[in-house]
PDB file of C-alpha atoms and ligand atoms in Angstrom:
ATOM      1  CA  MET N   1     126.645 140.118  87.781  1.00 82.00           C
ATOM      2  CA  THR N   2     129.906 139.283  86.154  1.00 94.00           C
ATOM      3  CA  ASP N   3     130.783 135.818  84.885  1.00 98.00           C
ATOM      4  CA  THR N   4     134.526 136.490  85.144  1.00 98.00           C
ATOM      5  CA  LEU N   5     136.848 135.938  88.094  1.00 98.00           C
ATOM      6  CA  VAL N   6     140.515 136.924  88.328  1.00 98.00           C
ATOM      7  CA  ILE N   7     142.451 134.625  90.676  1.00 98.00           C
ATOM      8  CA  TYR N   8     146.015 135.502  91.609  1.00 98.00           C
ATOM      9  CA  TYR N   9     148.833 134.907  94.014  1.00 98.00           C
ATOM     10  CA  SER N  10     151.505 137.564  94.262  1.00 98.00           C
ATOM     11  CA  PHE N  11     154.493 137.401  96.600  1.00 97.00           C
ATOM     12  CA  SER N  12     156.085 140.702  95.646  1.00 96.00           C
ATOM     13  CA  GLY N  13     153.269 142.623  93.947  1.00 98.00           C
ATOM     14  CA  ASN N  14     153.837 142.153  90.207  1.00 98.00           C
ATOM     15  CA  SER N  15     151.021 139.666  89.612  1.00 98.00           C
ATOM     16  CA  LYS N  16     148.762 141.713  91.882  1.00 98.00           C
ATOM     17  CA  LYS N  17     149.229 144.835  89.759  1.00 98.00           C
ATOM     18  CA  VAL N  18     148.334 142.953  86.587  1.00 98.00           C
ATOM     19  CA  ALA N  19     145.420 141.151  88.272  1.00 98.00           C
ATOM     20  CA  GLU N  20     143.923 144.499  89.242  1.00 98.00           C
ATOM     21  CA  TYR N  21     144.391 145.845  85.728  1.00 98.00           C
ATOM     22  CA  VAL N  22     142.589 142.814  84.258  1.00 98.00           C
ATOM     23  CA  LYS N  23     139.839 143.048  86.861  1.00 98.00           C
ATOM     24  CA  ASN N  24     139.135 146.657  85.891  1.00 98.00           C
ATOM     25  CA  LYS N  25     139.405 145.994  82.181  1.00 97.00           C
ATOM     26  CA  LEU N  26     136.901 143.098  82.312  1.00 97.00           C
ATOM     27  CA  ASN N  27     134.727 144.413  85.112  1.00 98.00           C
ATOM     28  CA  ALA N  28     135.493 141.149  86.844  1.00 98.00           C
ATOM     29  CA  GLU N  29     135.651 140.031  90.429  1.00 98.00           C
ATOM     30  CA  ILE N  30     138.969 139.243  92.035  1.00 98.00           C
ATOM     31  CA  LEU N  31     140.269 136.616  94.435  1.00 98.00           C
ATOM     32  CA  GLU N  32     143.664 136.769  96.101  1.00 98.00           C
ATOM     33  CA  LEU N  33     145.190 133.454  97.126  1.00 98.00           C
ATOM     34  CA  GLU N  34     147.172 133.451 100.343  1.00 98.00           C
ATOM     35  CA  PRO N  35     149.338 130.879 102.079  1.00 97.00           C
ATOM     36  CA  MET N  36     148.033 129.777 105.461  1.00 96.00           C
ATOM     37  CA  VAL N  37     151.422 130.595 106.995  1.00 93.00           C
ATOM     38  CA  PRO N  38     152.970 133.712 105.432  1.00 94.00           C
ATOM     39  CA  PHE N  39     156.354 133.411 103.753  1.00 94.00           C
ATOM     40  CA  SER N  40     159.242 135.482 105.085  1.00 93.00           C
ATOM     41  CA  ASN N  41     159.345 139.161 104.059  1.00 94.00           C
ATOM     42  CA  ASP N  42     162.945 138.649 103.079  1.00 94.00           C
ATOM     43  CA  TYR N  43     162.910 138.080  99.287  1.00 92.00           C
ATOM     44  CA  ASP N  44     166.321 136.409  99.131  1.00 91.00           C
ATOM     45  CA  GLN N  45     165.487 134.094 101.998  1.00 91.00           C
ATOM     46  CA  VAL N  46     162.352 132.887 100.217  1.00 92.00           C
ATOM     47  CA  VAL N  47     164.322 132.402  96.992  1.00 89.00           C
ATOM     48  CA  ASP N  48     166.894 130.330  98.906  1.00 88.00           C
ATOM     49  CA  GLU N  49     164.270 128.298 100.755  1.00 86.00           C
ATOM     50  CA  TRP N  50     162.490 127.383  97.564  1.00 85.00           C
ATOM     51  CA  GLN N  51     165.601 126.701  95.544  1.00 82.00           C
ATOM     52  CA  ASN N  52     164.769 124.041  92.953  1.00 73.00           C
ATOM     53  CA  ASN N  53     161.398 123.672  94.673  1.00 69.00           C
ATOM     54  CA  ASN N  54     162.964 120.966  96.801  1.00 65.00           C
ATOM     55  CA  ILE N  55     160.459 121.522  99.569  1.00 67.00           C
ATOM     56  CA  LYS N  56     158.190 118.635  98.729  1.00 65.00           C
ATOM     57  CA  ARG N  57     155.357 119.354 101.112  1.00 71.00           C
ATOM     58  CA  ASP N  58     152.285 121.176  99.797  1.00 82.00           C
ATOM     59  CA  VAL N  59     151.847 124.765 100.927  1.00 92.00           C
ATOM     60  CA  GLU N  60     148.508 125.046 102.673  1.00 95.00           C
ATOM     61  CA  ILE N  61     146.368 127.972 101.545  1.00 97.00           C
ATOM     62  CA  LYS N  62     143.661 129.991 103.253  1.00 98.00           C
ATOM     63  CA  PRO N  63     140.112 128.792 102.524  1.00 97.00           C
ATOM     64  CA  ILE N  64     138.468 130.303  99.449  1.00 95.00           C
ATOM     65  CA  ASN N  65     135.226 131.989 100.428  1.00 91.00           C
ATOM     66  CA  ILE N  66     133.867 132.503  96.948  1.00 95.00           C
ATOM     67  CA  ASP N  67     131.499 130.294  94.947  1.00 97.00           C
ATOM     68  CA  LEU N  68     133.512 129.306  91.870  1.00 97.00           C
ATOM     69  CA  SER N  69     130.440 127.817  90.187  1.00 97.00           C
ATOM     70  CA  LYS N  70     129.156 131.381  89.543  1.00 97.00           C
ATOM     71  CA  TYR N  71     131.949 132.067  87.053  1.00 98.00           C
ATOM     72  CA  SER N  72     132.363 130.637  83.556  1.00 97.00           C
ATOM     73  CA  LYS N  73     135.529 132.603  82.768  1.00 98.00           C
ATOM     74  CA  ILE N  74     138.656 132.508  84.901  1.00 98.00           C
ATOM     75  CA  VAL N  75     141.921 134.463  84.739  1.00 98.00           C
ATOM     76  CA  LEU N  76     144.896 132.899  86.566  1.00 98.00           C
ATOM     77  CA  ILE N  77     147.990 134.956  87.368  1.00 99.00           C
ATOM     78  CA  THR N  78     150.979 134.065  89.516  1.00 98.00           C
ATOM     79  CA  GLY N  79     154.724 134.462  89.692  1.00 98.00           C
ATOM     80  CA  THR N  80     157.325 131.890  88.703  1.00 97.00           C
ATOM     81  CA  TRP N  81     159.226 130.140  91.477  1.00 95.00           C
ATOM     82  CA  TRP N  82     162.174 128.116  90.321  1.00 92.00           C
ATOM     83  CA  TYR N  83     160.890 127.583  86.779  1.00 94.00           C
ATOM     84  CA  GLY N  84     157.368 126.605  87.790  1.00 94.00           C
ATOM     85  CA  ILE N  85     154.139 128.210  88.992  1.00 96.00           C
ATOM     86  CA  THR N  86     154.113 129.107  92.687  1.00 96.00           C
ATOM     87  CA  PRO N  87     153.217 126.412  95.229  1.00 95.00           C
ATOM     88  CA  VAL N  88     150.272 128.554  96.350  1.00 97.00           C
ATOM     89  CA  MET N  89     148.694 128.539  92.866  1.00 97.00           C
ATOM     90  CA  LYS N  90     149.503 124.843  92.481  1.00 96.00           C
ATOM     91  CA  LYS N  91     147.698 124.043  95.708  1.00 96.00           C
ATOM     92  CA  PHE N  92     144.656 126.058  94.644  1.00 97.00           C
ATOM     93  CA  LEU N  93     144.507 124.195  91.332  1.00 97.00           C
ATOM     94  CA  LYS N  94     144.865 120.816  93.057  1.00 95.00           C
ATOM     95  CA  GLU N  95     141.973 121.629  95.373  1.00 95.00           C
ATOM     96  CA  ASN N  96     139.583 123.264  92.899  1.00 96.00           C
ATOM     97  CA  ASP N  97     138.125 121.818  89.741  1.00 95.00           C
ATOM     98  CA  LEU N  98     137.757 124.408  86.968  1.00 96.00           C
ATOM     99  CA  ALA N  99     136.412 121.908  84.415  1.00 96.00           C
ATOM    100  CA  GLY N 100     134.079 123.427  81.840  1.00 96.00           C
ATOM    101  CA  LYS N 101     135.336 126.975  82.336  1.00 97.00           C
ATOM    102  CA  ASP N 102     137.216 129.125  79.840  1.00 97.00           C
ATOM    103  CA  ILE N 103     140.562 130.146  81.265  1.00 98.00           C
ATOM    104  CA  ILE N 104     143.517 132.371  80.440  1.00 98.00           C
ATOM    105  CA  VAL N 105     146.770 131.966  82.353  1.00 98.00           C
ATOM    106  CA  ALA N 106     149.771 134.184  83.002  1.00 98.00           C
ATOM    107  CA  ALA N 107     153.127 133.499  84.621  1.00 98.00           C
ATOM    108  CA  SER N 108     154.928 136.565  85.809  1.00 98.00           C
ATOM    109  CA  ASN N 109     158.676 136.018  85.735  1.00 98.00           C
ATOM    110  CA  ALA N 110     162.093 137.616  85.475  1.00 98.00           C
ATOM    111  CA  GLY N 111     163.194 135.891  82.284  1.00 98.00           C
ATOM    112  CA  TRP N 112     163.172 132.222  83.263  1.00 98.00           C
ATOM    113  CA  ILE N 113     159.600 131.061  82.805  1.00 98.00           C
ATOM    114  CA  GLY N 114     160.663 127.383  82.653  1.00 97.00           C
ATOM    115  CA  HIS N 115     157.755 124.926  82.714  1.00 97.00           C
ATOM    116  CA  CYS N 116     155.040 127.260  84.014  1.00 98.00           C
ATOM    117  CA  PHE N 117     152.729 126.675  81.051  1.00 98.00           C
ATOM    118  CA  LYS N 118     153.228 122.904  81.377  1.00 97.00           C
ATOM    119  CA  ASP N 119     152.333 123.233  85.060  1.00 96.00           C
ATOM    120  CA  TYR N 120     149.159 125.115  84.207  1.00 98.00           C
ATOM    121  CA  GLU N 121     148.273 122.465  81.623  1.00 97.00           C
ATOM    122  CA  ALA N 122     148.898 119.696  84.152  1.00 96.00           C
ATOM    123  CA  PHE N 123     146.883 121.210  86.976  1.00 96.00           C
ATOM    124  CA  VAL N 124     144.094 123.194  85.274  1.00 96.00           C
ATOM    125  CA  LYS N 125     141.164 120.994  84.350  1.00 87.00           C
ATOM    126  CA  GLY N 126     139.402 123.719  82.362  1.00 87.00           C
ATOM    127  CA  ASN N 127     139.826 124.961  78.827  1.00 95.00           C
ATOM    128  CA  ILE N 128     143.004 127.089  78.528  1.00 98.00           C
ATOM    129  CA  LYS N 129     142.363 129.675  75.795  1.00 98.00           C
ATOM    130  CA  GLY N 130     145.379 131.904  76.186  1.00 98.00           C
ATOM    131  CA  LYS N 131     148.801 131.994  77.832  1.00 98.00           C
ATOM    132  CA  LEU N 132     150.883 135.026  78.678  1.00 98.00           C
ATOM    133  CA  ASN N 133     154.588 135.219  79.436  1.00 98.00           C
ATOM    134  CA  LEU N 134     154.402 138.195  81.774  1.00 98.00           C
ATOM    135  CA  LEU N 135     157.956 139.462  81.822  1.00 98.00           C
ATOM    136  CA  PHE N 136     159.359 141.783  84.481  1.00 98.00           C
ATOM    137  CA  SER N 137     162.883 143.080  84.934  1.00 98.00           C
ATOM    138  CA  ALA N 138     165.445 140.855  86.654  1.00 97.00           C
ATOM    139  CA  ASN N 139     167.486 143.841  87.826  1.00 96.00           C
ATOM    140  CA  GLU N 140     167.569 144.423  91.545  1.00 90.00           C
ATOM    141  CA  GLY N 141     165.825 147.699  92.328  1.00 93.00           C
ATOM    142  CA  GLU N 142     163.522 147.431  89.302  1.00 97.00           C
ATOM    143  CA  ARG N 143     161.977 144.013  89.647  1.00 96.00           C
ATOM    144  CA  ASP N 144     158.568 145.701  89.453  1.00 97.00           C
ATOM    145  CA  LYS N 145     159.231 147.055  85.941  1.00 98.00           C
ATOM    146  CA  MET N 146     156.963 145.275  83.455  1.00 98.00           C
ATOM    147  CA  LEU N 147     158.659 144.483  80.139  1.00 98.00           C
ATOM    148  CA  THR N 148     155.679 142.787  78.477  1.00 98.00           C
ATOM    149  CA  SER N 149     153.870 145.408  76.425  1.00 98.00           C
ATOM    150  CA  LYS N 150     150.392 146.672  77.182  1.00 97.00           C
ATOM    151  CA  VAL N 151     149.372 145.537  73.676  1.00 98.00           C
ATOM    152  CA  GLU N 152     150.446 141.950  74.437  1.00 98.00           C
ATOM    153  CA  LEU N 153     148.598 142.085  77.735  1.00 98.00           C
ATOM    154  CA  ASP N 154     145.419 143.404  76.123  1.00 98.00           C
ATOM    155  CA  ASN N 155     145.613 140.801  73.335  1.00 98.00           C
ATOM    156  CA  TRP N 156     145.890 138.050  75.934  1.00 98.00           C
ATOM    157  CA  ILE N 157     142.833 139.377  77.771  1.00 98.00           C
ATOM    158  CA  LYS N 158     140.873 139.333  74.496  1.00 98.00           C
ATOM    159  CA  GLN N 159     141.449 135.570  74.182  1.00 98.00           C
ATOM    160  CA  LEU N 160     139.053 134.948  77.046  1.00 97.00           C
TER     161      LEU N 160
HETATM  162  C1  FMN F 201     161.165 132.007  95.469  1.00 63.73           C
HETATM  163  C2  FMN F 201     161.310 132.720  94.158  1.00 63.73           C
HETATM  164  C3  FMN F 201     161.727 132.023  93.042  1.00 63.73           C
HETATM  165  C4  FMN F 201     161.787 132.647  91.789  1.00 63.73           C
HETATM  166  N1  FMN F 201     162.145 131.901  90.697  1.00 63.73           N
HETATM  167  C5  FMN F 201     162.102 132.472  89.460  1.00 63.73           C
HETATM  168  C6  FMN F 201     162.356 131.687  88.284  1.00 63.73           C
HETATM  169  O1  FMN F 201     162.601 130.485  88.335  1.00 63.73           O
HETATM  170  N2  FMN F 201     162.304 132.305  87.075  1.00 63.73           N
HETATM  171  C7  FMN F 201     162.032 133.655  86.959  1.00 63.73           C
HETATM  172  O2  FMN F 201     162.008 134.166  85.848  1.00 63.73           O
HETATM  173  N3  FMN F 201     161.764 134.414  88.051  1.00 63.73           N
HETATM  174  C8  FMN F 201     161.805 133.854  89.298  1.00 63.73           C
HETATM  175  N4  FMN F 201     161.505 134.615  90.403  1.00 63.73           N
HETATM  176  C9  FMN F 201     161.104 136.031  90.195  1.00 63.73           C
HETATM  177  C10 FMN F 201     159.597 136.201  90.148  1.00 63.73           C
HETATM  178  O3  FMN F 201     158.933 135.161  89.457  1.00 63.73           O
HETATM  179  C11 FMN F 201     159.217 137.501  89.434  1.00 63.73           C
HETATM  180  O4  FMN F 201     159.848 138.571  90.080  1.00 63.73           O
HETATM  181  C12 FMN F 201     157.700 137.696  89.417  1.00 63.73           C
HETATM  182  O5  FMN F 201     157.391 138.821  88.619  1.00 63.73           O
HETATM  183  C13 FMN F 201     157.171 137.903  90.822  1.00 63.73           C
HETATM  184  O6  FMN F 201     155.768 138.011  90.810  1.00 63.73           O
HETATM  185  P1  FMN F 201     154.992 138.534  92.098  1.00 63.73           P
HETATM  186  O7  FMN F 201     155.527 139.911  92.399  1.00 63.73           O
HETATM  187  O8  FMN F 201     153.577 138.544  91.723  1.00 63.73           O
HETATM  188  O9  FMN F 201     155.288 137.598  93.233  1.00 63.73           O
HETATM  189  C14 FMN F 201     161.466 134.024  91.671  1.00 63.73           C
HETATM  190  C15 FMN F 201     161.049 134.736  92.802  1.00 63.73           C
HETATM  191  C16 FMN F 201     160.970 134.103  94.044  1.00 63.73           C
HETATM  192  C17 FMN F 201     160.513 134.878  95.238  1.00 63.73           C
END
């Protein structure tokens, strides 16, 4: 039985790819967060809708059917939406208390990470041991190209 859980939300696949890498590396279990009502498939439409995160309502998320108390180590990975962590991850952190657990966090982004780490610090009640600026390309057509090195990624994982 593993004591490590990777929790991620990924709109366009970048965080998912890294979450699966970490899961395999640590022999961990994995939990994908999902919004109750899916966002549009149209990337630009979602970017426009969430501009400046001026949608104030919380995004509801699907129920988590995993017992978080079984895990003492947690990996959190999500994208950056308008300079902050995604509303899906925020909602998860508001609803779930990770106090007492060791945690590493990553914000996948295209060069404007903004206040993601501050958001994690504000919403995570556990013990944040490592933070990763998970940089991907901002160029259209290669937004799935990871620019953060494998060495940086592996060093971040080792902080857990
Ligand atoms: C609604 C929306 C807002 C975004 N805002 C930012 C931003 O503020 N800063 C940034 O660097 N990237 C921004 N991006 C790009 C994503 O954070 C980046 O492509 C990330 O790697 C996506 O992760 P994912 O594929 O796991 O969803 C935004 C993307 C979307 C869809």
